[in-house]
Amino acid sequence: MQRTFIIFKPDCLDKKLVGTVLARFEQAGFSIIGCKMMILTPALLRVHYAHVTHFPFYPKLEQFMSSRPVVAVALQGENVIARVREMLGPTDSSKAPKGTIRGDFGESGMINVVHASDSVENAEIEIKRFFKPEEVFELEPAAQAR
């Protein structure tokens, strides 16, 4: 079982799409193992987006991501990282095909509904960054099938 990390971005909350998008993940067979609403501070965002803080667009990204609370979710399932990213479509929503989450609900490369981990290593780092250990629940495969 793999785990992945998702942030339902401000645009997702503004459009009242959290339940719709989360339902797609659950219908794909993934289990929610952690979920909370939070405000992303500039300090946390600088760590999370350290790989892009040097780009000119970063201040706008930080402003957008801290503009309202977001929902952070940890999911578990078979091949969850690749399958979630496939469900999302490309980062740039204008290039995402209809039927994908970003193609159906996103607007641009930044206003694109959700952030999702891109690797097993990053998923574990991001889950630890956004959740305390006691906020993530490991589910046995039998519990997922119920």
mmCIF file of C-alpha atoms in Angstrom:
data_model
loop_
_atom_site.group_PDB
_atom_site.id
_atom_site.type_symbol
_atom_site.label_atom_id
_atom_site.label_comp_id
_atom_site.label_asym_id
_atom_site.label_seq_id
_atom_site.Cartn_x
_atom_site.Cartn_y
_atom_site.Cartn_z
ATOM 1 C CA MET A 1 0.000 0.000 0.000
ATOM 2 C CA GLN A 2 1.263 3.436 -0.960
ATOM 3 C CA ARG A 3 0.405 6.734 0.664
ATOM 4 C CA THR A 4 0.112 10.148 -0.944
ATOM 5 C CA PHE A 5 -0.515 13.699 0.157
ATOM 6 C CA ILE A 6 -3.107 16.065 -1.289
ATOM 7 C CA ILE A 7 -3.828 19.751 -0.681
ATOM 8 C CA PHE A 8 -7.271 20.925 -1.739
ATOM 9 C CA LYS A 9 -6.244 24.429 -2.827
ATOM 10 C CA PRO A 10 -8.114 27.693 -2.162
ATOM 11 C CA ASP A 11 -9.859 27.570 -5.550
ATOM 12 C CA CYS A 12 -11.223 24.112 -4.721
ATOM 13 C CA LEU A 13 -12.736 25.461 -1.497
ATOM 14 C CA ASP A 14 -13.992 28.645 -3.203
ATOM 15 C CA LYS A 15 -15.862 26.532 -5.774
ATOM 16 C CA LYS A 16 -17.156 24.120 -3.080
ATOM 17 C CA LEU A 17 -15.551 21.144 -4.853
ATOM 18 C CA VAL A 18 -13.772 19.397 -1.962
ATOM 19 C CA GLY A 19 -16.509 16.758 -1.574
ATOM 20 C CA THR A 20 -16.765 16.202 -5.330
ATOM 21 C CA VAL A 21 -13.014 15.741 -5.775
ATOM 22 C CA LEU A 22 -12.632 13.651 -2.617
ATOM 23 C CA ALA A 23 -15.479 11.416 -3.812
ATOM 24 C CA ARG A 24 -13.533 10.735 -7.034
ATOM 25 C CA PHE A 25 -10.577 9.561 -4.964
ATOM 26 C CA GLU A 26 -12.775 7.355 -2.786
ATOM 27 C CA GLN A 27 -14.579 5.931 -5.821
ATOM 28 C CA ALA A 28 -11.174 5.010 -7.234
ATOM 29 C CA GLY A 29 -10.707 2.822 -4.156
ATOM 30 C CA PHE A 30 -8.420 5.031 -2.071
ATOM 31 C CA SER A 31 -8.811 5.351 1.697
ATOM 32 C CA ILE A 32 -8.556 8.585 3.641
ATOM 33 C CA ILE A 33 -5.972 8.093 6.383
ATOM 34 C CA GLY A 34 -5.638 11.747 7.407
ATOM 35 C CA CYS A 35 -7.710 14.884 6.863
ATOM 36 C CA LYS A 36 -7.701 18.405 8.300
ATOM 37 C CA MET A 37 -8.406 22.019 7.446
ATOM 38 C CA MET A 38 -5.558 24.449 7.995
ATOM 39 C CA ILE A 39 -4.100 27.805 7.059
ATOM 40 C CA LEU A 40 -0.768 27.555 5.262
ATOM 41 C CA THR A 41 1.715 30.031 6.713
ATOM 42 C CA PRO A 42 4.360 31.733 4.581
ATOM 43 C CA ALA A 43 7.057 29.791 6.473
ATOM 44 C CA LEU A 44 5.382 26.429 5.754
ATOM 45 C CA LEU A 45 4.812 27.372 2.121
ATOM 46 C CA ARG A 46 8.466 28.350 1.666
ATOM 47 C CA VAL A 47 9.497 24.885 2.873
ATOM 48 C CA HIS A 48 6.840 23.080 0.830
ATOM 49 C CA TYR A 49 7.624 25.026 -2.346
ATOM 50 C CA ALA A 50 11.390 25.373 -1.740
ATOM 51 C CA HIS A 51 12.054 24.097 -5.269
ATOM 52 C CA VAL A 52 10.294 27.153 -6.797
ATOM 53 C CA THR A 53 10.851 29.998 -4.308
ATOM 54 C CA HIS A 54 13.506 31.504 -6.593
ATOM 55 C CA PHE A 55 11.075 31.926 -9.511
ATOM 56 C CA PRO A 56 9.356 35.277 -10.135
ATOM 57 C CA PHE A 57 5.882 33.692 -9.787
ATOM 58 C CA TYR A 58 6.515 32.458 -6.239
ATOM 59 C CA PRO A 59 5.168 35.505 -4.327
ATOM 60 C CA LYS A 60 1.860 35.184 -6.191
ATOM 61 C CA LEU A 61 1.774 31.431 -5.427
ATOM 62 C CA GLU A 62 2.406 32.080 -1.728
ATOM 63 C CA GLN A 63 -0.280 34.772 -1.659
ATOM 64 C CA PHE A 64 -2.777 32.431 -3.362
ATOM 65 C CA MET A 65 -2.023 29.401 -1.169
ATOM 66 C CA SER A 66 -2.323 31.439 2.051
ATOM 67 C CA SER A 67 -5.436 33.361 0.953
ATOM 68 C CA ARG A 68 -7.827 31.066 2.824
ATOM 69 C CA PRO A 69 -7.803 27.736 4.650
ATOM 70 C CA VAL A 70 -7.071 24.593 2.645
ATOM 71 C CA VAL A 71 -7.865 20.943 3.283
ATOM 72 C CA ALA A 72 -4.909 18.579 3.679
ATOM 73 C CA VAL A 73 -5.534 14.884 3.037
ATOM 74 C CA ALA A 74 -3.425 11.737 3.214
ATOM 75 C CA LEU A 75 -4.667 8.878 1.036
ATOM 76 C CA GLN A 76 -3.680 5.223 0.951
ATOM 77 C CA GLY A 77 -4.122 2.659 -1.810
ATOM 78 C CA GLU A 78 -2.555 0.533 -4.502
ATOM 79 C CA ASN A 79 -0.274 2.638 -6.716
ATOM 80 C CA VAL A 80 -2.043 5.725 -5.288
ATOM 81 C CA ILE A 81 0.607 8.264 -6.338
ATOM 82 C CA ALA A 82 0.576 7.497 -10.057
ATOM 83 C CA ARG A 83 -3.166 6.885 -10.142
ATOM 84 C CA VAL A 84 -4.012 10.171 -8.383
ATOM 85 C CA ARG A 85 -1.713 12.102 -10.711
ATOM 86 C CA GLU A 86 -3.388 10.434 -13.694
ATOM 87 C CA MET A 87 -6.805 11.383 -12.304
ATOM 88 C CA LEU A 88 -5.643 14.993 -11.904
ATOM 89 C CA GLY A 89 -4.229 15.524 -15.384
ATOM 90 C CA PRO A 90 -1.396 17.961 -16.157
ATOM 91 C CA THR A 91 -0.501 20.717 -13.672
ATOM 92 C CA ASP A 92 -1.612 23.345 -16.200
ATOM 93 C CA SER A 93 -5.378 22.946 -16.127
ATOM 94 C CA SER A 94 -5.733 24.574 -19.557
ATOM 95 C CA LYS A 95 -3.888 21.550 -20.994
ATOM 96 C CA ALA A 96 -5.741 18.930 -18.913
ATOM 97 C CA PRO A 97 -8.297 16.829 -20.769
ATOM 98 C CA LYS A 98 -11.959 16.834 -19.776
ATOM 99 C CA GLY A 99 -12.666 13.965 -17.428
ATOM 100 C CA THR A 100 -9.582 14.729 -15.353
ATOM 101 C CA ILE A 101 -9.992 16.719 -12.144
ATOM 102 C CA ARG A 102 -7.969 19.674 -13.393
ATOM 103 C CA GLY A 103 -9.563 19.513 -16.835
ATOM 104 C CA ASP A 104 -13.038 19.598 -15.294
ATOM 105 C CA PHE A 105 -12.468 22.139 -12.517
ATOM 106 C CA GLY A 106 -9.115 23.949 -12.899
ATOM 107 C CA GLU A 107 -8.271 27.228 -14.593
ATOM 108 C CA SER A 108 -4.481 27.527 -14.914
ATOM 109 C CA GLY A 109 -1.152 26.164 -13.719
ATOM 110 C CA MET A 110 -1.663 27.649 -10.255
ATOM 111 C CA ILE A 111 -5.452 27.621 -9.960
ATOM 112 C CA ASN A 112 -5.657 23.880 -10.508
ATOM 113 C CA VAL A 113 -7.772 22.467 -7.656
ATOM 114 C CA VAL A 114 -5.211 20.319 -5.818
ATOM 115 C CA HIS A 115 -1.567 19.685 -5.115
ATOM 116 C CA ALA A 116 -0.547 16.003 -5.092
ATOM 117 C CA SER A 117 2.718 14.294 -4.198
ATOM 118 C CA ASP A 118 4.819 13.241 -7.173
ATOM 119 C CA SER A 119 6.816 10.365 -5.654
ATOM 120 C CA VAL A 120 6.871 7.916 -2.752
ATOM 121 C CA GLU A 121 9.685 9.891 -1.138
ATOM 122 C CA ASN A 122 7.916 13.245 -1.462
ATOM 123 C CA ALA A 123 4.621 11.777 -0.256
ATOM 124 C CA GLU A 124 6.252 10.633 2.987
ATOM 125 C CA ILE A 125 8.028 13.982 3.446
ATOM 126 C CA GLU A 126 4.829 15.937 2.777
ATOM 127 C CA ILE A 127 2.666 13.779 5.043
ATOM 128 C CA LYS A 128 5.175 14.344 7.871
ATOM 129 C CA ARG A 129 5.330 18.064 7.064
ATOM 130 C CA PHE A 130 1.572 18.589 7.297
ATOM 131 C CA PHE A 131 0.417 15.929 9.786
ATOM 132 C CA LYS A 132 1.510 14.926 13.262
ATOM 133 C CA PRO A 133 2.047 11.144 13.561
ATOM 134 C CA GLU A 134 -1.136 10.734 15.616
ATOM 135 C CA GLU A 135 -3.180 12.450 12.854
ATOM 136 C CA VAL A 136 -2.494 9.709 10.277
ATOM 137 C CA PHE A 137 -4.216 6.360 10.629
ATOM 138 C CA GLU A 138 -2.867 3.222 9.021
ATOM 139 C CA LEU A 139 -5.607 0.987 7.664
ATOM 140 C CA GLU A 140 -5.230 -2.712 7.180
ATOM 141 C CA PRO A 141 -6.181 -3.950 3.684
ATOM 142 C CA ALA A 142 -9.252 -5.723 5.123
ATOM 143 C CA ALA A 143 -10.465 -2.445 6.631
ATOM 144 C CA GLN A 144 -10.157 -0.746 3.261
ATOM 145 C CA ALA A 145 -12.385 -3.345 1.599
ATOM 146 C CA ARG A 146 -15.285 -2.816 4.008
#
